[in-house]
Amino acid sequence: MDHQELALVLGNAIEQQDFDSALEQVKGMRPVDIADILAEISPALAWRLLDKIPDRAGIFSYLDIDVQMELAREYPRGNLARLIGEMPSDERADLYKQLDQEQKDALLPALAQAERENIRKLASYSEGTAGALMTSDYATLDGNMNVHEALAALRREAPDAETIYHAYVIDAQRKLVGVVSLRALILAAPGTLMHSLMISNPIHSQVNDDQEDVAKTIARYDLIALPIVDENGAIVGIVTHDDAMDVMSEEATDDFHKSGGVSTMIGNMKDVSIRVLYKKRVFWLVLLVFGNLFSGAGIAHFEDVIAANIVLVFFLPLLVDSGGNAGSQSATLMVRALATGEVVMRDWFSLLGREALVALCLGGTMAVAISLVGYWRGDTTVAIILAMSMMCVVLIGCVIGMSLPFILNKMGFDPASASAPLITSVCDASGVVIYLFIASQFLSLT
Amino acid sequence: MDHQELALVLGNAIEQQDFDSALEQVKGMRPVDIADILAEISPALAWRLLDKIPDRAGIFSYLDIDVQMELAREYPRGNLARLIGEMPSDERADLYKQLDQEQKDALLPALAQAERENIRKLASYSEGTAGALMTSDYATLDGNMNVHEALAALRREAPDAETIYHAYVIDAQRKLVGVVSLRALILAAPGTLMHSLMISNPIHSQVNDDQEDVAKTIARYDLIALPIVDENGAIVGIVTHDDAMDVMSEEATDDFHKSGGVSTMIGNMKDVSIRVLYKKRVFWLVLLVFGNLFSGAGIAHFEDVIAANIVLVFFLPLLVDSGGNAGSQSATLMVRALATGEVVMRDWFSLLGREALVALCLGGTMAVAISLVGYWRGDTTVAIILAMSMMCVVLIGCVIGMSLPFILNKMGFDPASASAPLITSVCDASGVVIYLFIASQFLSLT
């Protein structure tokens, strides 16, 4: 049976409250697949199954935080404390942060002293930092251990450590001095000391570093885990490759949404409420309504020219859109290049020159296309007006689209806020003015 | 010294051709950091340094493929063959694919028989599949080995395997029957057989599966490596977590670019040529010029109404943009939700209902905003026309924006092609018609 079939059989068994056969199914399944099924059934049924599975904490950790909260409300407090005690330290700190004060106060006394402190500590780091992402379940070694002793230590630490493939060598002050891979350990002679086997000065991040930088570091150095140190250089946690992958996906979604003019979205698109969707979207839309009044003002200024030459209106949306389209292309390229680190602030000037050349080529091509249409709908004058306007509009659109992400970055905003709607509105207003200005010059001559 | 300082010192040493001190610096540096510096200096200097470093193949593998090609041209063929022999199998197959026929013919005879076949085989999979992504440097075990024998086997395989943290248990036909983690191995009693220690029926992908699905599987199951099997279930390679991370980042960039109306971009934004940038962008822009003619046609149809009421032009860009903005927000949310797998095709109908409700709320808010401006610039009739148009334009924009990614997906295109420029143009044309139609109805009454 493949995993989808397993899931179906399990779902049916649970629905029919046939827990013996459900348990039989669970044996062949991965925790994340079991969690997906539990999220679909009632909390009471979910608990009846979970209570029978040895790795319930692992499965519970894979549930969305909302589902965890829902389940937590339906579970006797003593059992819940035991479950939370067994969860990976990073996942349980995330759950703890979501509990209200009353739940926290009820939960903490039921936990062991060490767990209590661990939760409080991990929950204290601000969202989006390495501290909030890391787990404290890592393996450490002493520099004076030999390979034989180190392997024995790792065997002891294995049940609680998220990974033992990298172990961190620390001194008496828990200062991070090196990293030893399990690969190196099993290849080395039994008597080799960790001090000589370890890689000194290992790649690490600070506890307050941005989670995006942490993920980039893990990707750059192909790490399984990245050690996180405090201001004294003492190791306080590790971020594992799978968490880094989740962060990269989240940050990409975040940038994608921002560039489409949606504020940061939290949660799954399928489950998000109408109220949240409205709230995340209305800001930009209303702002842009007022931003667009500048286009209107531009038009008002040239009302006489338009009234005398209604044919100009025919090309208005087209010209104005072209600038916005070219500009949002430029912005798209720059936003993503800044996000992946391909491009940095100091590249702005050299990129601007190239962008201007590309814009001239693009504008030239589009000018040819539109002047043909202009000649057909109007006359040579209209064709010339359109060609000239198109060149200017595309050039200015590209320069705006390329520069805005840099300017926003410089001002401390996320460059992804240079969204398509924003670029479009800014380019539209300049497009209207350029087009009608050029038109008024030519038409007053004739 | 931190890594940036190291990089500076190394760069200087190479420039001054002081290779002894350069080598001293290299000792403390990671391969990817060394590769970054080599990419900046002349091929001749790069080779003089590389030739002195034992892990030159590892460093060379971190270079961009363009830089690898440039270096390959400057290197004696025999040395190059030796270097390529030492490279990880996935990286060298990628390089091989880029060589021209003459280079390939010169290179192959210099390689050992096994390497030659390996390169040919790996290079034969189409781009974007698991086969093109995987490495053949994985570790295998026999089910009848005990722990002691398995550890000895892994020690032998370690120098050539990309990871030994997961080893794959195969039968006589190389069929994948299980996976054993090194963690389980070092925790188990020495006499335990692999058959009882392994996890049977491990998560795996097919050699022709899409690389995006491979990356998603690795992320979902938090894997260090995913085994890839052929049509007979025999293992042919593994994809490691770091390659999965690169794929996710690439695919996110790709979607991001498409949604901004740029065709798939290859390579680094800083290095890409004007010609490539022009080619990747001109298609959409010119297409949209002609698409926008529909807006123009709408305007032409209502020319009399406009001529009699020039005030309508004032609000034209605003109304038309609002539909496009709301629509591109919807498209943005859907494109990313489809990409991450949050939303699937069958969700379309239920999401449409919710989207319509959100659109009514958004449209209502914007209608209030614009009718105030309309009343100020015009009169009550204008205010009513604007409010009604805004509601319709936003509603239709959102429905188009939400549906287009699904329709494209259904038709076999990438949903990310529902780019902001495309949505904007489609919504613009409908916006023009809706606005001027409503206006003409009201104004003919008064």
Coordinates of N, CA and C in Angstrom, one line a residue, chain A residues 3 30 32-33 36 62 155 158 161-165 181-183 186-187 199-203 215 219-224 241-242 244-245 248-249 252-253 255-257 259-262 265 268-270 272 274 277-278 281-282 285 288-289 292-293 295-297 299-300 303 307 310 313-314 317-318 321-322 325-326 329-330 332-337 342-343 347 354-355 357-358 361-362 365-366 373 377 398 420-421 428, chain B residues 3 30 32-33 36 62 155 158 161-165 181-183 186-187 199-203 215 219-224 241-242 244-245 248-249 252-253 255-257 259-262 265 268-270 272 274 277-278 281-282 285 288-289 292-293 295-297 299-300 303 307 310 313-314 317-318 321-322 325-326 329-330 332-337 342 347 354-355 357-358 361-362 365-366 373 377 398 420-421 428:
Chain A
H3 N 1.3 5.5 0.6 CA 0.9 6.3 1.7 C -0.5 6.9 1.7
R30 N 4.4 7.7 8.5 CA 5.2 8.7 9.0 C 4.4 9.7 9.9
V32 N 4.2 12.9 10.1 CA 3.6 14.0 9.5 C 2.3 13.5 8.7
D33 N 2.3 12.3 8.2 CA 1.1 11.8 7.6 C 0.0 11.5 8.6
D36 N -1.6 14.8 9.6 CA -2.5 15.3 8.6 C -3.9 14.7 8.8
Y62 N 3.8 17.9 14.7 CA 3.7 18.2 13.2 C 2.3 18.9 12.9
R155 N 25.6 8.4 22.3 CA 24.6 7.4 22.5 C 23.7 7.8 23.7
A158 N 21.6 10.9 22.4 CA 20.8 10.6 21.2 C 19.2 10.7 21.4
A161 N 18.4 14.5 21.6 CA 19.0 15.4 20.6 C 18.3 15.4 19.3
E162 N 18.1 16.6 18.7 CA 17.4 16.6 17.4 C 18.3 16.0 16.3
T163 N 19.6 16.2 16.4 CA 20.5 15.5 15.5 C 21.8 15.2 16.3
I164 N 22.4 14.1 16.0 CA 23.7 13.8 16.5 C 24.7 13.7 15.4
Y165 N 24.3 14.1 14.2 CA 25.2 14.0 13.1 C 26.3 15.2 13.2
S181 N 31.6 16.1 13.2 CA 30.6 15.3 12.5 C 30.7 13.9 12.9
L182 N 29.5 13.2 12.9 CA 29.5 11.8 13.2 C 30.3 11.0 12.2
R183 N 30.2 11.5 11.0 CA 31.0 10.9 9.9 C 32.5 10.9 10.3
I186 N 33.1 8.3 13.2 CA 33.2 6.8 12.9 C 34.4 6.5 12.0
L187 N 35.0 7.5 11.3 CA 36.1 7.2 10.5 C 37.4 7.3 11.3
I199 N 36.4 20.6 13.7 CA 36.7 21.8 12.9 C 36.5 23.0 13.9
S200 N 37.6 23.8 14.0 CA 37.5 24.9 14.9 C 36.8 26.1 14.3
N201 N 36.4 27.0 15.1 CA 35.7 28.2 14.6 C 34.6 27.9 13.6
P202 N 33.6 27.0 14.1 CA 32.6 26.6 13.1 C 31.7 27.8 12.7
I203 N 31.0 27.6 11.6 CA 30.0 28.6 11.1 C 28.9 28.6 12.2
A215 N 18.7 31.0 7.6 CA 18.4 30.0 6.6 C 19.3 30.1 5.4
A219 N 21.8 27.3 3.9 CA 21.8 26.9 2.5 C 23.2 27.1 1.8
R220 N 23.9 28.2 2.2 CA 25.2 28.5 1.6 C 26.2 27.4 1.9
Y221 N 26.2 27.0 3.2 CA 27.3 26.1 3.6 C 26.8 24.6 3.6
D222 N 25.6 24.4 3.1 CA 25.0 23.0 3.0 C 25.1 22.3 4.4
L223 N 24.6 23.0 5.4 CA 24.7 22.5 6.8 C 23.5 21.6 7.1
I224 N 23.7 20.6 8.0 CA 22.6 19.9 8.6 C 22.0 20.7 9.7
H241 N 18.4 21.9 9.4 CA 18.2 22.1 7.9 C 16.7 22.1 7.6
D242 N 15.9 21.3 8.2 CA 14.5 21.3 7.9 C 13.7 22.5 8.3
A244 N 15.2 25.4 8.5 CA 15.7 26.4 7.5 C 14.9 26.4 6.2
M245 N 14.6 25.2 5.8 CA 13.8 25.0 4.6 C 12.4 25.7 4.7
M248 N 12.7 29.4 4.5 CA 12.9 29.9 3.2 C 11.6 29.9 2.4
S249 N 10.8 28.9 2.6 CA 9.5 28.8 2.0 C 8.5 29.9 2.5
A252 N 9.7 33.3 1.2 CA 9.4 33.5 -0.3 C 7.9 33.8 -0.4
T253 N 7.0 33.1 0.4 CA 5.6 33.4 0.3 C 5.3 34.9 0.7
D255 N 7.4 37.5 0.6 CA 7.8 38.4 -0.5 C 6.9 38.4 -1.6
F256 N 6.4 37.2 -2.0 CA 5.5 37.0 -3.1 C 4.2 37.8 -2.8
H257 N 3.7 37.7 -1.6 CA 2.4 38.4 -1.2 C 2.7 39.9 -1.2
S259 N 4.8 41.6 -2.9 CA 5.0 42.2 -4.2 C 3.7 42.2 -5.0
G260 N 2.7 41.5 -4.5 CA 1.4 41.5 -5.1 C 0.5 42.5 -4.4
G261 N 1.0 43.3 -3.5 CA 0.2 44.3 -2.7 C -0.6 43.7 -1.6
V262 N -0.2 42.6 -1.0 CA -0.9 42.0 0.1 C 0.0 42.1 1.3
M265 N 0.9 37.6 5.1 CA -0.3 36.7 5.3 C 0.2 35.6 6.3
N268 N -2.8 29.2 6.5 CA -3.1 28.5 5.2 C -4.2 29.2 4.5
M269 N -4.0 29.4 3.1 CA -4.9 30.2 2.3 C -6.3 29.5 2.4
K270 N -6.4 28.2 2.6 CA -7.7 27.6 2.6 C -8.5 27.9 3.9
V272 N -8.0 30.6 6.0 CA -7.9 32.0 6.4 C -9.3 32.6 6.3
I274 N -12.5 35.5 6.0 CA -12.8 36.7 5.1 C -12.3 38.0 5.8
L277 N -8.5 38.2 5.3 CA -8.2 38.6 3.9 C -8.5 40.0 3.6
Y278 N -9.7 40.5 4.1 CA -10.1 41.9 3.9 C -9.0 42.8 4.5
R281 N -5.7 43.2 2.7 CA -5.7 43.7 1.3 C -6.2 45.1 1.2
V282 N -7.0 45.5 2.1 CA -7.7 46.8 1.9 C -6.7 48.0 2.0
L285 N -5.2 48.8 -1.4 CA -6.2 49.2 -2.4 C -6.7 50.6 -2.2
L288 N -4.0 53.2 -2.9 CA -3.8 53.3 -4.3 C -4.9 54.1 -5.0
V289 N -6.1 54.0 -4.4 CA -7.2 54.9 -4.9 C -6.8 56.3 -4.8
N292 N -3.9 57.2 -7.1 CA -4.3 57.4 -8.5 C -4.9 58.7 -8.8
L293 N -5.3 59.4 -7.7 CA -5.8 60.8 -7.9 C -4.8 61.7 -8.6
S295 N -2.9 60.7 -11.0 CA -3.2 60.5 -12.5 C -4.3 61.4 -12.9
G296 N -5.4 61.4 -12.1 CA -6.6 62.2 -12.3 C -6.2 63.7 -12.4
A297 N -5.3 64.1 -11.5 CA -5.0 65.5 -11.5 C -4.2 65.9 -12.8
I299 N -4.6 64.4 -15.7 CA -5.6 64.5 -16.7 C -6.4 65.9 -16.7
A300 N -6.7 66.2 -15.4 CA -7.5 67.5 -15.3 C -6.7 68.7 -15.9
E303 N -7.1 68.9 -19.6 CA -8.5 68.6 -20.0 C -8.8 69.2 -21.4
A307 N -10.1 67.3 -24.6 CA -11.5 67.7 -25.2 C -11.3 68.0 -26.7
I310 N -10.1 63.9 -28.8 CA -10.6 62.7 -28.0 C -9.9 61.5 -28.4
V313 N -7.6 59.8 -25.8 CA -8.1 58.9 -24.7 C -8.0 57.5 -25.1
F314 N -8.2 57.2 -26.4 CA -8.1 55.8 -26.9 C -6.8 55.2 -26.5
P317 N -5.1 54.3 -21.7 CA -4.8 53.2 -20.8 C -3.6 52.4 -21.3
L318 N -3.5 52.3 -22.5 CA -2.4 51.5 -23.1 C -1.0 52.1 -22.7
D321 N -0.4 51.9 -18.9 CA -0.2 50.6 -18.5 C 1.2 50.1 -18.8
S322 N 1.7 50.5 -20.0 CA 3.0 50.0 -20.5 C 4.1 50.4 -19.5
N325 N 3.7 48.2 -16.5 CA 4.2 46.8 -16.7 C 5.7 46.7 -16.8
A326 N 6.3 47.6 -17.5 CA 7.8 47.5 -17.6 C 8.4 47.8 -16.2
Q329 N 8.0 44.7 -14.0 CA 9.0 43.7 -14.3 C 10.4 44.1 -13.6
S330 N 10.8 45.3 -13.8 CA 12.1 45.7 -13.2 C 12.1 45.5 -11.7
T332 N 10.2 43.4 -9.9 CA 10.2 42.0 -9.7 C 11.6 41.4 -9.7
L333 N 12.3 41.8 -10.7 CA 13.7 41.2 -10.8 C 14.6 41.7 -9.6
M334 N 14.4 43.0 -9.3 CA 15.3 43.5 -8.2 C 14.9 43.0 -6.9
V335 N 13.6 42.9 -6.6 CA 13.1 42.5 -5.3 C 13.7 41.1 -5.0
R336 N 13.5 40.2 -6.0 CA 14.0 38.8 -5.7 C 15.5 38.7 -5.7
A337 N 16.2 39.5 -6.5 CA 17.6 39.5 -6.5 C 18.2 40.0 -5.1
E342 N 21.7 38.0 -4.4 CA 22.4 38.0 -5.6 C 23.0 39.5 -5.8
V343 N 22.1 40.4 -5.4 CA 22.4 41.8 -5.6 C 22.4 42.5 -4.2
D347 N 25.3 47.7 -5.6 CA 25.2 47.4 -7.0 C 24.3 48.3 -7.8
R354 N 22.6 49.6 -16.8 CA 22.1 48.5 -17.7 C 20.6 48.6 -17.8
E355 N 19.9 48.8 -16.7 CA 18.5 48.9 -16.8 C 18.0 49.9 -17.8
L357 N 19.5 51.0 -20.5 CA 19.8 50.4 -21.8 C 18.7 49.4 -22.2
V358 N 18.4 48.5 -21.3 CA 17.3 47.5 -21.5 C 16.0 48.3 -21.8
C361 N 15.7 49.7 -25.3 CA 15.4 48.6 -26.2 C 14.0 48.2 -26.2
L362 N 13.5 48.0 -24.9 CA 12.1 47.6 -24.8 C 11.2 48.7 -25.3
T365 N 11.0 48.9 -29.1 CA 10.2 47.9 -29.7 C 8.7 48.2 -29.5
M366 N 8.4 48.6 -28.3 CA 7.0 48.9 -28.1 C 6.5 50.2 -28.8
V373 N -0.2 51.3 -34.8 CA -1.6 51.4 -34.4 C -2.1 52.8 -34.4
R377 N -5.2 54.4 -36.5 CA -6.4 55.1 -35.8 C -6.4 56.6 -36.1
C398 N 10.9 51.8 -15.9 CA 11.9 50.9 -15.5 C 12.8 51.5 -14.5
A420 N 3.7 45.4 -7.2 CA 3.2 45.7 -8.5 C 2.2 46.8 -8.5
P421 N 1.2 46.8 -7.6 CA 0.2 47.8 -7.5 C 0.8 49.2 -7.3
D428 N 1.8 55.1 -13.5 CA 0.7 55.6 -14.2 C 0.6 57.1 -14.1
Chain B
H3 N 35.0 35.4 8.5 CA 35.2 34.9 7.1 C 35.4 36.1 6.1
R30 N 35.9 27.9 4.2 CA 35.0 26.8 3.6 C 35.1 26.9 2.1
V32 N 32.9 26.9 -0.2 CA 32.0 27.9 -1.0 C 32.6 29.3 -0.9
D33 N 33.3 29.6 0.2 CA 33.9 31.0 0.3 C 35.1 31.1 -0.6
D36 N 33.9 31.6 -4.1 CA 33.5 33.0 -4.4 C 34.6 33.9 -4.8
Y62 N 31.6 24.2 -6.3 CA 30.8 25.3 -5.8 C 30.7 26.5 -6.8
R155 N 32.3 2.8 6.6 CA 33.7 3.4 6.6 C 34.3 3.3 5.3
A158 N 32.4 5.8 2.9 CA 32.4 7.2 3.3 C 33.1 8.2 2.3
A161 N 30.8 8.7 -0.7 CA 29.3 9.0 -0.5 C 29.1 10.4 -0.1
E162 N 28.0 11.0 -0.7 CA 27.7 12.4 -0.3 C 27.2 12.4 1.1
T163 N 26.5 11.4 1.6 CA 26.1 11.3 3.0 C 26.1 9.8 3.4
I164 N 26.5 9.6 4.6 CA 26.4 8.2 5.2 C 25.5 8.2 6.3
Y165 N 24.8 9.3 6.5 CA 23.8 9.4 7.6 C 22.6 8.6 7.3
S181 N 19.4 4.6 9.4 CA 20.1 5.8 9.7 C 21.4 5.5 10.5
L182 N 22.4 6.3 10.4 CA 23.6 6.1 11.2 C 23.3 6.2 12.6
R183 N 22.3 7.1 13.0 CA 21.9 7.2 14.4 C 21.4 5.9 14.9
I186 N 24.5 3.4 15.3 CA 25.4 3.5 16.5 C 24.7 3.2 17.8
L187 N 23.3 3.3 17.8 CA 22.6 3.0 19.0 C 22.3 1.5 19.2
I199 N 14.1 0.8 8.4 CA 12.7 1.2 8.1 C 12.4 0.7 6.7
S200 N 11.4 -0.2 6.6 CA 11.0 -0.7 5.3 C 10.2 0.3 4.5
N201 N 10.1 0.0 3.3 CA 9.3 0.8 2.4 C 9.6 2.3 2.6
P202 N 10.8 2.7 2.4 CA 11.2 4.1 2.7 C 10.5 5.1 1.7
I203 N 10.4 6.3 2.2 CA 9.9 7.4 1.3 C 10.9 7.5 0.1
A215 N 11.7 18.2 -3.9 CA 12.0 19.1 -2.9 C 10.9 19.2 -1.8
A219 N 11.1 18.3 2.2 CA 10.7 19.3 3.2 C 9.6 18.7 4.1
R220 N 8.7 18.0 3.5 CA 7.5 17.4 4.2 C 8.0 16.4 5.3
Y221 N 8.9 15.5 4.9 CA 9.4 14.5 5.8 C 10.7 14.8 6.5
D222 N 11.1 16.0 6.4 CA 12.3 16.5 7.1 C 13.5 15.5 6.8
L223 N 13.7 15.2 5.5 CA 14.7 14.2 5.2 C 16.1 14.8 5.0
I224 N 17.1 14.0 5.3 CA 18.5 14.4 4.9 C 18.8 14.1 3.5
H241 N 19.4 17.1 1.1 CA 18.6 18.2 1.6 C 19.1 19.5 1.1
D242 N 20.4 19.7 0.9 CA 20.9 21.0 0.4 C 20.5 21.2 -1.0
A244 N 17.8 20.1 -2.4 CA 16.3 20.4 -2.3 C 16.1 21.8 -2.0
M245 N 16.9 22.4 -1.1 CA 16.8 23.7 -0.7 C 17.1 24.7 -1.8
M248 N 14.1 24.7 -4.1 CA 12.9 25.5 -3.6 C 13.2 26.9 -3.9
S249 N 14.4 27.4 -3.7 CA 14.8 28.8 -3.9 C 14.6 29.1 -5.4
A252 N 11.0 29.3 -6.4 CA 10.3 30.5 -5.9 C 10.7 31.7 -6.7
T253 N 12.0 31.8 -7.1 CA 12.5 32.8 -8.0 C 11.7 32.8 -9.3
D255 N 8.7 31.5 -10.0 CA 7.3 31.9 -9.8 C 7.3 33.4 -9.7
F256 N 8.2 33.9 -8.9 CA 8.2 35.4 -8.6 C 8.4 36.1 -9.9
H257 N 9.3 35.7 -10.7 CA 9.6 36.4 -12.0 C 8.4 36.3 -12.9
S259 N 5.3 35.9 -12.2 CA 4.1 36.7 -11.7 C 4.4 38.2 -11.9
G260 N 5.6 38.5 -12.1 CA 5.9 39.9 -12.5 C 6.0 40.1 -14.0
G261 N 5.6 39.1 -14.8 CA 5.6 39.2 -16.2 C 7.0 39.1 -16.8
V262 N 7.9 38.3 -16.2 CA 9.2 38.1 -16.8 C 9.2 36.6 -17.1
M265 N 14.0 33.2 -15.7 CA 15.3 33.8 -15.8 C 16.4 32.8 -15.4
N268 N 22.5 34.7 -12.5 CA 22.5 35.7 -11.5 C 22.2 37.1 -12.1
M269 N 21.3 37.8 -11.5 CA 20.9 39.1 -11.9 C 22.0 40.1 -12.2
K270 N 23.1 39.9 -11.5 CA 24.2 40.9 -11.7 C 25.0 40.6 -13.0
V272 N 23.7 38.9 -15.8 CA 22.9 38.6 -16.9 C 23.1 39.7 -18.0
I274 N 22.3 42.3 -21.3 CA 21.2 43.2 -21.7 C 20.3 42.4 -22.7
L277 N 18.1 40.0 -20.8 CA 17.0 40.7 -20.1 C 16.0 41.2 -21.1
Y278 N 16.4 41.7 -22.2 CA 15.5 42.2 -23.3 C 14.6 41.1 -23.7
R281 N 11.9 39.8 -21.3 CA 10.8 40.8 -20.9 C 10.0 41.3 -22.1
V282 N 10.5 41.3 -23.3 CA 9.8 42.0 -24.4 C 8.5 41.3 -24.7
L285 N 5.5 42.4 -22.7 CA 5.3 43.9 -22.9 C 4.5 44.1 -24.2
L288 N 1.1 42.7 -24.3 CA 0.1 43.6 -23.5 C -0.2 44.9 -24.2
V289 N 0.7 45.3 -25.0 CA 0.4 46.5 -25.9 C -0.9 46.2 -26.7
N292 N -4.0 45.7 -24.6 CA -4.6 46.9 -24.1 C -5.4 47.6 -25.2
L293 N -5.3 47.2 -26.5 CA -6.1 47.8 -27.5 C -7.5 47.5 -27.3
S295 N -8.9 47.8 -24.3 CA -9.3 48.9 -23.5 C -9.6 50.1 -24.5
G296 N -8.7 50.3 -25.4 CA -8.9 51.4 -26.4 C -10.2 51.2 -27.1
A297 N -10.5 50.0 -27.6 CA -11.7 49.8 -28.3 C -12.9 50.1 -27.5
I299 N -13.0 52.3 -25.1 CA -13.1 53.8 -25.1 C -13.7 54.3 -26.4
A300 N -13.2 53.8 -27.5 CA -13.7 54.3 -28.8 C -15.2 54.1 -28.9
E303 N -17.0 56.9 -27.2 CA -16.3 58.2 -27.4 C -17.3 59.4 -27.2
A307 N -16.8 62.5 -24.8 CA -16.7 63.9 -25.3 C -17.7 64.8 -24.6
I310 N -16.3 65.2 -20.1 CA -14.8 65.0 -20.0 C -14.4 64.6 -18.6
V313 N -13.1 61.2 -17.8 CA -11.7 60.8 -18.0 C -10.8 60.9 -16.8
F314 N -11.2 61.9 -16.0 CA -10.4 62.2 -14.7 C -10.4 60.9 -13.9
P317 N -8.2 56.3 -15.1 CA -7.1 55.5 -14.7 C -7.4 54.9 -13.3
L318 N -8.0 55.7 -12.5 CA -8.2 55.2 -11.1 C -9.1 54.0 -11.0
D321 N -7.4 51.0 -12.8 CA -6.4 50.4 -12.0 C -6.9 49.6 -10.8
S322 N -7.9 50.1 -10.2 CA -8.4 49.5 -9.0 C -8.8 48.0 -9.2
N325 N -5.6 46.1 -9.6 CA -4.9 46.0 -8.3 C -5.5 44.8 -7.5
A326 N -6.8 44.9 -7.4 CA -7.5 43.9 -6.6 C -7.3 42.5 -7.2
Q329 N -3.9 41.1 -6.6 CA -3.8 40.6 -5.2 C -4.3 39.2 -5.2
S330 N -5.5 39.0 -5.7 CA -6.1 37.6 -5.7 C -5.2 36.6 -6.4
T332 N -2.0 36.8 -6.9 CA -0.8 36.5 -6.1 C -1.1 35.5 -5.0
L333 N -2.2 35.6 -4.3 CA -2.5 34.7 -3.2 C -2.7 33.3 -3.7
M334 N -3.4 33.2 -4.9 CA -3.7 31.9 -5.4 C -2.5 31.2 -6.0
V335 N -1.6 32.0 -6.7 CA -0.5 31.4 -7.4 C 0.5 30.8 -6.3
R336 N 0.7 31.5 -5.3 CA 1.6 31.0 -4.2 C 1.0 29.8 -3.5
A337 N -0.3 29.9 -3.2 CA -1.0 28.8 -2.5 C -1.0 27.5 -3.4
E342 N -0.8 24.3 -0.7 CA -1.9 24.6 0.3 C -3.2 24.4 -0.3
D347 N -10.3 22.8 -4.9 CA -10.7 23.9 -3.9 C -11.3 25.1 -4.6
R354 N -15.8 32.5 -1.4 CA -15.2 33.4 -0.3 C -14.6 34.6 -1.0
E355 N -13.9 34.4 -2.1 CA -13.3 35.5 -2.8 C -14.3 36.6 -3.2
L357 N -17.1 37.3 -1.7 CA -17.4 38.1 -0.5 C -16.4 39.1 -0.1
V358 N -15.1 38.6 -0.1 CA -14.0 39.5 0.2 C -14.0 40.7 -0.8
C361 N -16.6 43.3 0.0 CA -16.2 44.1 1.2 C -15.1 45.2 0.7
L362 N -14.1 44.7 -0.1 CA -13.1 45.6 -0.6 C -13.7 46.6 -1.5
T365 N -15.7 49.3 0.4 CA -14.8 50.3 1.0 C -14.2 51.3 0.0
M366 N -13.8 50.8 -1.1 CA -13.2 51.6 -2.1 C -14.3 52.5 -2.8
V373 N -14.7 61.5 -3.4 CA -13.9 62.3 -4.4 C -14.8 62.7 -5.6
R377 N -15.4 66.5 -7.0 CA -15.0 66.9 -8.4 C -16.3 67.1 -9.3
C398 N -11.4 40.6 -9.0 CA -11.0 39.6 -8.0 C -11.4 38.2 -8.6
A420 N 1.0 39.7 -12.8 CA 0.4 41.0 -12.6 C 0.1 41.8 -13.9
P421 N 1.0 41.9 -14.8 CA 0.7 42.6 -16.0 C -0.5 42.0 -16.8
D428 N -8.3 45.7 -16.9 CA -8.4 47.1 -17.4 C -9.5 47.1 -18.5

